[in-house]
Amino acid sequence: MKMLINSPETVVADALRGVAAAHPELNVDVERRVVVRRDAREGGRVGLVSGGGSGHEPLHAGFVGYGMLSAACPGDVFTSPVPDQMLRAASAVEAGQGVLFVVKNYTGDVLNFQMAAELAEEDGVRVERVLVNDDVAVTDSLYTAGRRGTGATLFVEKIAGAAAEEGAPLEQVAAIARRVNESSRSFGVALSPCSTPAKGGPTFDLPNGEMELGVGIHGEPGRERRAMMPARAIAEVAVSAVLDELVEVAPADGPVLTLVNGMGATPLLELYGFHAEVARLLEARGVPVARTLVGNYVTSLDMAGCSVTLCRADAEMLRLWDAPVQTAALRWGR
């Protein structure tokens, strides 16, 4: 496999050096692997910290900045960061109002963020944790007990980040983050496997002419494999799977935030064409769409494919979604 890297051993450090060079508004500790807003402690805000394995960019470091995350902890490729990173991030953003950890439901992340929370609390830092578990494809996987955390992480980080920016207390920021997660559902599709720098080749086998329905962001198996289908048929599977689970979220006729997310190697030409099918299906089913994002936000290295995330958004969520944000990967209104 051809990759634009120096070596597998330095790929994360090299990427962080690139982030530092491109975004002087961030403090990037390359050696300790922590990315922090330069103004993280100003204004006495609640701090928002997230993190996870590298390879899902722009998640999470790309979402550090005004109106979103205070800090992010990148681990090795597809590997959880360690508690020391999370503790260092919490200490860097603590401004007297406490810290919220946003944790995707993968076993390593859950255990390490729990340990970091306990250590931070021993140091006198109040910590709340929110677990993101929006994937409807499978209940358990190679990496999780329970549902996987995927595209809803973006919704949680943006909306909770806006609440923190407004000065909401820790309990309120955590509560809105949990509401967003509980109101969100996702389903992913892979058209090709991903390739890690360490392996230098595909991490799983997906024969030509086949696709994986319900894939995870590390390439974990989904519900089934099928022969390749047109975009309209794939959208039908994904949207149906999400809406079947979203019926339990009130109000049933409420508007949704829509994310059509690329897995890393799918061109925007294809993603927008796919979104046209998603929008058609939602309109046909009487689901009003309040806001839409299309692009690569929660990726899986060079995997071809996409995911659909819908969030049943109330008036407060929409207001916070529309609030200004300025990060490397998401920005509007400022």
GROMACS .gro file of C-alpha atoms in nm:
model
  334
    1MET     CA    1   0.000   0.000   0.000
    2LYS     CA    2   0.121   0.350  -0.082
    3MET     CA    3   0.084   0.592   0.211
    4LEU     CA    4   0.191   0.954   0.251
    5ILE     CA    5   0.388   0.889   0.570
    6ASN     CA    6   0.749   0.876   0.690
    7SER     CA    7   0.710   0.557   0.892
    8PRO     CA    8   0.435   0.371   1.078
    9GLU     CA    9   0.611   0.445   1.407
   10THR     CA   10   0.598   0.824   1.364
   11VAL     CA   11   0.267   0.870   1.183
   12VAL     CA   12   0.073   1.010   1.480
   13ALA     CA   13   0.354   1.239   1.597
   14ASP     CA   14   0.405   1.367   1.242
   15ALA     CA   15   0.034   1.442   1.208
   16LEU     CA   16   0.033   1.630   1.539
   17ARG     CA   17   0.332   1.837   1.425
   18GLY     CA   18   0.130   1.922   1.118
   19VAL     CA   19  -0.169   2.025   1.329
   20ALA     CA   20   0.056   2.249   1.537
   21ALA     CA   21   0.201   2.416   1.227
   22ALA     CA   22  -0.140   2.470   1.067
   23HIS     CA   23  -0.331   2.586   1.376
   24PRO     CA   24  -0.138   2.822   1.603
   25GLU     CA   25  -0.460   2.881   1.801
   26LEU     CA   26  -0.401   2.535   1.952
   27ASN     CA   27  -0.141   2.415   2.200
   28VAL     CA   28  -0.020   2.081   2.065
   29ASP     CA   29   0.196   1.866   2.290
   30VAL     CA   30   0.336   1.622   2.035
   31GLU     CA   31   0.531   1.410   2.282
   32ARG     CA   32   0.248   1.372   2.535
   33ARG     CA   33  -0.025   1.373   2.269
   34VAL     CA   34  -0.263   1.637   2.397
   35VAL     CA   35  -0.426   1.911   2.188
   36VAL     CA   36  -0.567   2.206   2.387
   37ARG     CA   37  -0.738   2.537   2.308
   38ARG     CA   38  -0.501   2.821   2.391
   39ASP     CA   39  -0.786   2.999   2.568
   40ALA     CA   40  -0.918   2.686   2.740
   41ARG     CA   41  -0.903   2.834   3.089
   42GLU     CA   42  -1.039   3.177   3.003
   43GLY     CA   43  -1.389   3.276   3.109
   44GLY     CA   44  -1.436   3.007   3.374
   45ARG     CA   45  -1.606   2.762   3.138
   46VAL     CA   46  -1.670   2.393   3.184
   47GLY     CA   47  -1.394   2.202   3.006
   48LEU     CA   48  -1.483   1.945   2.739
   49VAL     CA   49  -1.232   1.666   2.679
   50SER     CA   50  -1.260   1.381   2.433
   51GLY     CA   51  -1.024   1.146   2.257
   52GLY     CA   52  -0.974   0.809   2.100
   53GLY     CA   53  -0.756   0.621   1.861
   54SER     CA   54  -0.604   0.809   1.568
   55GLY     CA   55  -0.728   0.727   1.221
   56HIS     CA   56  -1.074   0.887   1.263
   57GLU     CA   57  -0.973   1.243   1.174
   58PRO     CA   58  -1.095   1.508   1.202
   59LEU     CA   59  -1.238   1.342   1.515
   60HIS     CA   60  -1.126   1.450   1.778
   61ALA     CA   61  -0.844   1.702   1.749
   62GLY     CA   62  -1.014   1.870   1.453
   63PHE     CA   63  -1.300   1.967   1.684
   64VAL     CA   64  -1.091   2.148   1.947
   65GLY     CA   65  -1.170   2.517   1.956
   66TYR     CA   66  -1.432   2.784   2.024
   67GLY     CA   67  -1.777   2.638   2.081
   68MET     CA   68  -1.670   2.275   2.085
   69LEU     CA   69  -1.394   2.077   2.262
   70SER     CA   70  -1.144   2.227   2.505
   71ALA     CA   71  -0.895   1.944   2.451
   72ALA     CA   72  -0.845   1.612   2.273
   73CYS     CA   73  -0.623   1.311   2.341
   74PRO     CA   74  -0.519   1.114   2.030
   75GLY     CA   75  -0.403   0.758   2.085
   76ASP     CA   76  -0.215   0.534   1.847
   77VAL     CA   77  -0.403   0.430   1.535
   78PHE     CA   78  -0.728   0.259   1.642
   79THR     CA   79  -0.595   0.243   2.000
   80SER     CA   80  -0.732   0.424   2.303
   81PRO     CA   81  -0.528   0.705   2.457
   82VAL     CA   82  -0.397   0.632   2.804
   83PRO     CA   83  -0.528   0.778   3.133
   84ASP     CA   84  -0.222   1.001   3.171
   85GLN     CA   85  -0.316   1.185   2.851
   86MET     CA   86  -0.674   1.235   2.967
   87LEU     CA   87  -0.563   1.352   3.311
   88ARG     CA   88  -0.316   1.596   3.154
   89ALA     CA   89  -0.593   1.731   2.929
   90ALA     CA   90  -0.834   1.769   3.220
   91SER     CA   91  -0.573   1.960   3.420
   92ALA     CA   92  -0.500   2.186   3.122
   93VAL     CA   93  -0.864   2.292   3.076
   94GLU     CA   94  -0.995   2.297   3.434
   95ALA     CA   95  -1.110   2.651   3.511
   96GLY     CA   96  -1.294   2.588   3.834
   97GLN     CA   97  -1.618   2.468   3.677
   98GLY     CA   98  -1.534   2.101   3.622
   99VAL     CA   99  -1.466   1.887   3.317
  100LEU     CA  100  -1.689   1.675   3.094
  101PHE     CA  101  -1.538   1.365   2.934
  102VAL     CA  102  -1.707   1.266   2.606
  103VAL     CA  103  -1.637   0.895   2.559
  104LYS     CA  104  -1.718   0.675   2.261
  105ASN     CA  105  -1.834   0.329   2.367
  106TYR     CA  106  -1.522   0.125   2.298
  107THR     CA  107  -1.386  -0.086   2.580
  108GLY     CA  108  -1.040   0.073   2.595
  109ASP     CA  109  -1.178   0.426   2.587
  110VAL     CA  110  -1.436   0.350   2.855
  111LEU     CA  111  -1.186   0.194   3.095
  112ASN     CA  112  -0.917   0.458   3.044
  113PHE     CA  113  -1.151   0.755   3.074
  114GLN     CA  114  -1.299   0.602   3.391
  115MET     CA  115  -0.952   0.569   3.542
  116ALA     CA  116  -0.863   0.925   3.438
  117ALA     CA  117  -1.186   1.056   3.595
  118GLU     CA  118  -1.101   0.888   3.924
  119LEU     CA  119  -0.749   1.033   3.919
  120ALA     CA  120  -0.877   1.381   3.833
  121GLU     CA  121  -1.130   1.370   4.115
  122GLU     CA  122  -0.851   1.272   4.355
  123ASP     CA  123  -0.682   1.595   4.241
  124GLY     CA  124  -0.996   1.793   4.323
  125VAL     CA  125  -1.136   1.822   3.968
  126ARG     CA  126  -1.509   1.757   3.928
  127VAL     CA  127  -1.566   1.523   3.633
  128GLU     CA  128  -1.877   1.405   3.451
  129ARG     CA  129  -1.868   1.141   3.177
  130VAL     CA  130  -2.102   1.098   2.881
  131LEU     CA  131  -2.095   0.771   2.688
  132VAL     CA  132  -2.176   0.790   2.316
  133ASN     CA  133  -2.341   0.470   2.189
  134ASP     CA  134  -2.547   0.558   1.884
  135ASP     CA  135  -2.472   0.275   1.638
  136VAL     CA  136  -2.780   0.062   1.570
  137ALA     CA  137  -2.609  -0.204   1.356
  138VAL     CA  138  -2.503  -0.444   1.630
  139THR     CA  139  -2.537  -0.467   2.007
  140ASP     CA  140  -2.187  -0.597   2.079
  141SER     CA  141  -1.874  -0.601   1.864
  142LEU     CA  142  -1.504  -0.683   1.868
  143TYR     CA  143  -1.436  -0.357   2.051
  144THR     CA  144  -1.746  -0.299   2.262
  145ALA     CA  145  -1.996  -0.419   2.515
  146GLY     CA  146  -2.317  -0.259   2.394
  147ARG     CA  147  -2.361  -0.027   2.101
  148ARG     CA  148  -2.063   0.140   1.937
  149GLY     CA  149  -2.007   0.515   1.949
  150THR     CA  150  -1.991   0.668   1.601
  151GLY     CA  151  -2.129   0.974   1.421
  152ALA     CA  152  -2.334   1.110   1.712
  153THR     CA  153  -2.004   1.202   1.877
  154LEU     CA  154  -1.995   1.506   1.650
  155PHE     CA  155  -2.345   1.614   1.756
  156VAL     CA  156  -2.262   1.563   2.126
  157GLU     CA  157  -1.937   1.757   2.110
  158LYS     CA  158  -2.086   2.048   1.915
  159ILE     CA  159  -2.402   2.094   2.120
  160ALA     CA  160  -2.240   2.035   2.460
  161GLY     CA  161  -1.953   2.261   2.355
  162ALA     CA  162  -2.195   2.542   2.275
  163ALA     CA  163  -2.363   2.501   2.614
  164ALA     CA  164  -2.025   2.522   2.788
  165GLU     CA  165  -1.932   2.829   2.581
  166GLU     CA  166  -2.247   3.001   2.709
  167GLY     CA  167  -2.138   2.936   3.068
  168ALA     CA  168  -2.375   2.652   3.157
  169PRO     CA  169  -2.274   2.459   3.472
  170LEU     CA  170  -2.121   2.111   3.449
  171GLU     CA  171  -2.441   1.923   3.535
  172GLN     CA  172  -2.633   2.108   3.264
  173VAL     CA  173  -2.365   2.053   3.000
  174ALA     CA  174  -2.356   1.682   3.083
  175ALA     CA  175  -2.736   1.662   3.071
  176ILE     CA  176  -2.764   1.814   2.724
  177ALA     CA  177  -2.482   1.589   2.602
  178ARG     CA  178  -2.670   1.282   2.726
  179ARG     CA  179  -2.994   1.402   2.566
  180VAL     CA  180  -2.820   1.441   2.232
  181ASN     CA  181  -2.675   1.091   2.253
  182GLU     CA  182  -3.009   0.941   2.354
  183SER     CA  183  -3.175   1.118   2.061
  184SER     CA  184  -2.921   1.000   1.800
  185ARG     CA  185  -2.887   0.684   1.593
  186SER     CA  186  -2.630   0.582   1.328
  187PHE     CA  187  -2.567   0.314   1.067
  188GLY     CA  188  -2.248   0.265   0.863
  189VAL     CA  189  -2.165   0.099   0.533
  190ALA     CA  190  -1.824  -0.010   0.399
  191LEU     CA  191  -1.744  -0.050   0.031
  192SER     CA  192  -1.378  -0.132   0.095
  193PRO     CA  193  -1.160  -0.217   0.398
  194CYS     CA  194  -0.927   0.029   0.565
  195SER     CA  195  -0.548  -0.007   0.584
  196THR     CA  196  -0.345   0.080   0.893
  197PRO     CA  197   0.010   0.215   0.863
  198ALA     CA  198   0.141  -0.064   1.089
  199LYS     CA  199  -0.004  -0.340   0.873
  200GLY     CA  200   0.050  -0.167   0.542
  201GLY     CA  201  -0.251  -0.340   0.393
  202PRO     CA  202  -0.622  -0.408   0.443
  203THR     CA  203  -0.729  -0.485   0.799
  204PHE     CA  204  -1.014  -0.711   0.688
  205ASP     CA  205  -1.122  -0.894   0.375
  206LEU     CA  206  -1.402  -0.746   0.166
  207PRO     CA  207  -1.407  -0.906  -0.179
  208ASN     CA  208  -1.468  -0.705  -0.494
  209GLY     CA  209  -1.835  -0.670  -0.564
  210GLU     CA  210  -1.937  -0.701  -0.197
  211MET     CA  211  -2.020  -0.450   0.076
  212GLU     CA  212  -2.054  -0.460   0.455
  213LEU     CA  213  -2.378  -0.328   0.602
  214GLY     CA  214  -2.351  -0.194   0.956
  215VAL     CA  215  -1.971  -0.173   0.966
  216GLY     CA  216  -1.792  -0.016   1.264
  217ILE     CA  217  -1.536   0.264   1.240
  218HIS     CA  218  -1.249   0.019   1.295
  219GLY     CA  219  -1.380  -0.216   1.030
  220GLU     CA  220  -1.570  -0.434   1.278
  221PRO     CA  221  -1.824  -0.658   1.105
  222GLY     CA  222  -2.177  -0.533   1.065
  223ARG     CA  223  -2.512  -0.702   1.018
  224GLU     CA  224  -2.439  -0.873   0.688
  225ARG     CA  225  -2.251  -0.873   0.362
  226ARG     CA  226  -2.430  -0.824   0.035
  227ALA     CA  227  -2.348  -0.780  -0.330
  228MET     CA  228  -2.285  -0.415  -0.417
  229MET     CA  229  -2.605  -0.214  -0.461
  230PRO     CA  230  -2.695   0.128  -0.606
  231ALA     CA  231  -2.686   0.427  -0.371
  232ARG     CA  232  -3.066   0.438  -0.347
  233ALA     CA  233  -3.080   0.080  -0.217
  234ILE     CA  234  -2.796   0.136   0.031
  235ALA     CA  235  -2.968   0.451   0.159
  236GLU     CA  236  -3.290   0.255   0.207
  237VAL     CA  237  -3.113   0.002   0.429
  238ALA     CA  238  -2.931   0.267   0.635
  239VAL     CA  239  -3.222   0.507   0.678
  240SER     CA  240  -3.465   0.228   0.762
  241ALA     CA  241  -3.229   0.089   1.026
  242VAL     CA  242  -3.190   0.431   1.188
  243LEU     CA  243  -3.557   0.529   1.175
  244ASP     CA  244  -3.665   0.192   1.315
  245GLU     CA  245  -3.466   0.278   1.628
  246LEU     CA  246  -3.550   0.648   1.633
  247VAL     CA  247  -3.923   0.586   1.678
  248GLU     CA  248  -3.858   0.548   2.051
  249VAL     CA  249  -3.734   0.909   2.067
  250ALA     CA  250  -4.001   1.175   2.125
  251PRO     CA  251  -4.142   1.370   1.959
  252ALA     CA  252  -4.199   1.124   1.677
  253ASP     CA  253  -4.276   1.405   1.433
  254GLY     CA  254  -3.988   1.629   1.544
  255PRO     CA  255  -3.713   1.755   1.313
  256VAL     CA  256  -3.376   1.585   1.281
  257LEU     CA  257  -3.015   1.683   1.244
  258THR     CA  258  -2.872   1.480   0.956
  259LEU     CA  259  -2.511   1.373   0.910
  260VAL     CA  260  -2.399   1.190   0.597
  261ASN     CA  261  -2.045   1.107   0.697
  262GLY     CA  262  -1.768   0.977   0.472
  263MET     CA  263  -1.548   0.698   0.603
  264GLY     CA  264  -1.232   0.853   0.456
  265ALA     CA  265  -1.200   0.748   0.093
  266THR     CA  266  -1.539   0.834  -0.054
  267PRO     CA  267  -1.543   1.149  -0.272
  268LEU     CA  268  -1.786   1.430  -0.198
  269LEU     CA  269  -1.942   1.370  -0.539
  270GLU     CA  270  -2.060   1.031  -0.411
  271LEU     CA  271  -2.150   1.156  -0.064
  272TYR     CA  272  -2.374   1.430  -0.196
  273GLY     CA  273  -2.538   1.185  -0.435
  274PHE     CA  274  -2.597   0.952  -0.144
  275HIS     CA  275  -2.736   1.237   0.064
  276ALA     CA  276  -2.989   1.307  -0.214
  277GLU     CA  277  -3.123   0.956  -0.157
  278VAL     CA  278  -3.127   1.001   0.221
  279ALA     CA  279  -3.314   1.331   0.187
  280ARG     CA  280  -3.565   1.172  -0.051
  281LEU     CA  281  -3.636   0.889   0.192
  282LEU     CA  282  -3.675   1.121   0.490
  283GLU     CA  283  -3.918   1.342   0.298
  284ALA     CA  284  -4.117   1.038   0.184
  285ARG     CA  285  -4.147   0.923   0.545
  286GLY     CA  286  -4.253   1.262   0.675
  287VAL     CA  287  -3.933   1.331   0.871
  288PRO     CA  288  -3.852   1.705   0.869
  289VAL     CA  289  -3.481   1.785   0.835
  290ALA     CA  290  -3.367   2.087   1.037
  291ARG     CA  291  -2.993   2.089   0.957
  292THR     CA  292  -2.756   1.879   0.743
  293LEU     CA  293  -2.384   1.805   0.728
  294VAL     CA  294  -2.221   1.612   0.443
  295GLY     CA  295  -1.851   1.526   0.447
  296ASN     CA  296  -1.571   1.342   0.624
  297TYR     CA  297  -1.605   1.395   0.999
  298VAL     CA  298  -1.572   1.054   1.171
  299THR     CA  299  -1.352   0.849   0.941
  300SER     CA  300  -1.178   0.515   0.930
  301LEU     CA  301  -0.847   0.588   0.759
  302ASP     CA  302  -0.890   0.505   0.388
  303MET     CA  303  -1.213   0.306   0.410
  304ALA     CA  304  -1.461   0.370   0.131
  305GLY     CA  305  -1.819   0.401   0.250
  306CYS     CA  306  -2.032   0.624   0.466
  307SER     CA  307  -2.257   0.643   0.769
  308VAL     CA  308  -2.591   0.808   0.834
  309THR     CA  309  -2.662   0.972   1.170
  310LEU     CA  310  -2.995   1.127   1.265
  311CYS     CA  311  -3.061   1.321   1.586
  312ARG     CA  312  -3.417   1.406   1.691
  313ALA     CA  313  -3.347   1.767   1.790
  314ASP     CA  314  -3.556   1.986   2.020
  315ALA     CA  315  -3.549   2.367   2.016
  316GLU     CA  316  -3.260   2.390   2.263
  317MET     CA  317  -3.047   2.145   2.066
  318LEU     CA  318  -3.108   2.339   1.744
  319ARG     CA  319  -3.020   2.668   1.911
  320LEU     CA  320  -2.696   2.524   2.044
  321TRP     CA  321  -2.620   2.357   1.711
  322ASP     CA  322  -2.654   2.695   1.536
  323ALA     CA  323  -2.431   2.869   1.793
  324PRO     CA  324  -2.093   2.988   1.660
  325VAL     CA  325  -1.812   2.737   1.634
  326GLN     CA  326  -1.452   2.775   1.522
  327THR     CA  327  -1.238   2.464   1.501
  328ALA     CA  328  -1.006   2.317   1.240
  329ALA     CA  329  -1.282   2.101   1.092
  330LEU     CA  330  -1.609   2.276   1.181
  331ARG     CA  331  -1.675   2.647   1.177
  332TRP     CA  332  -1.962   2.888   1.126
  333GLY     CA  333  -2.112   3.203   1.274
  334ARG     CA  334  -1.789   3.361   1.395
   0.00000   0.00000   0.00000
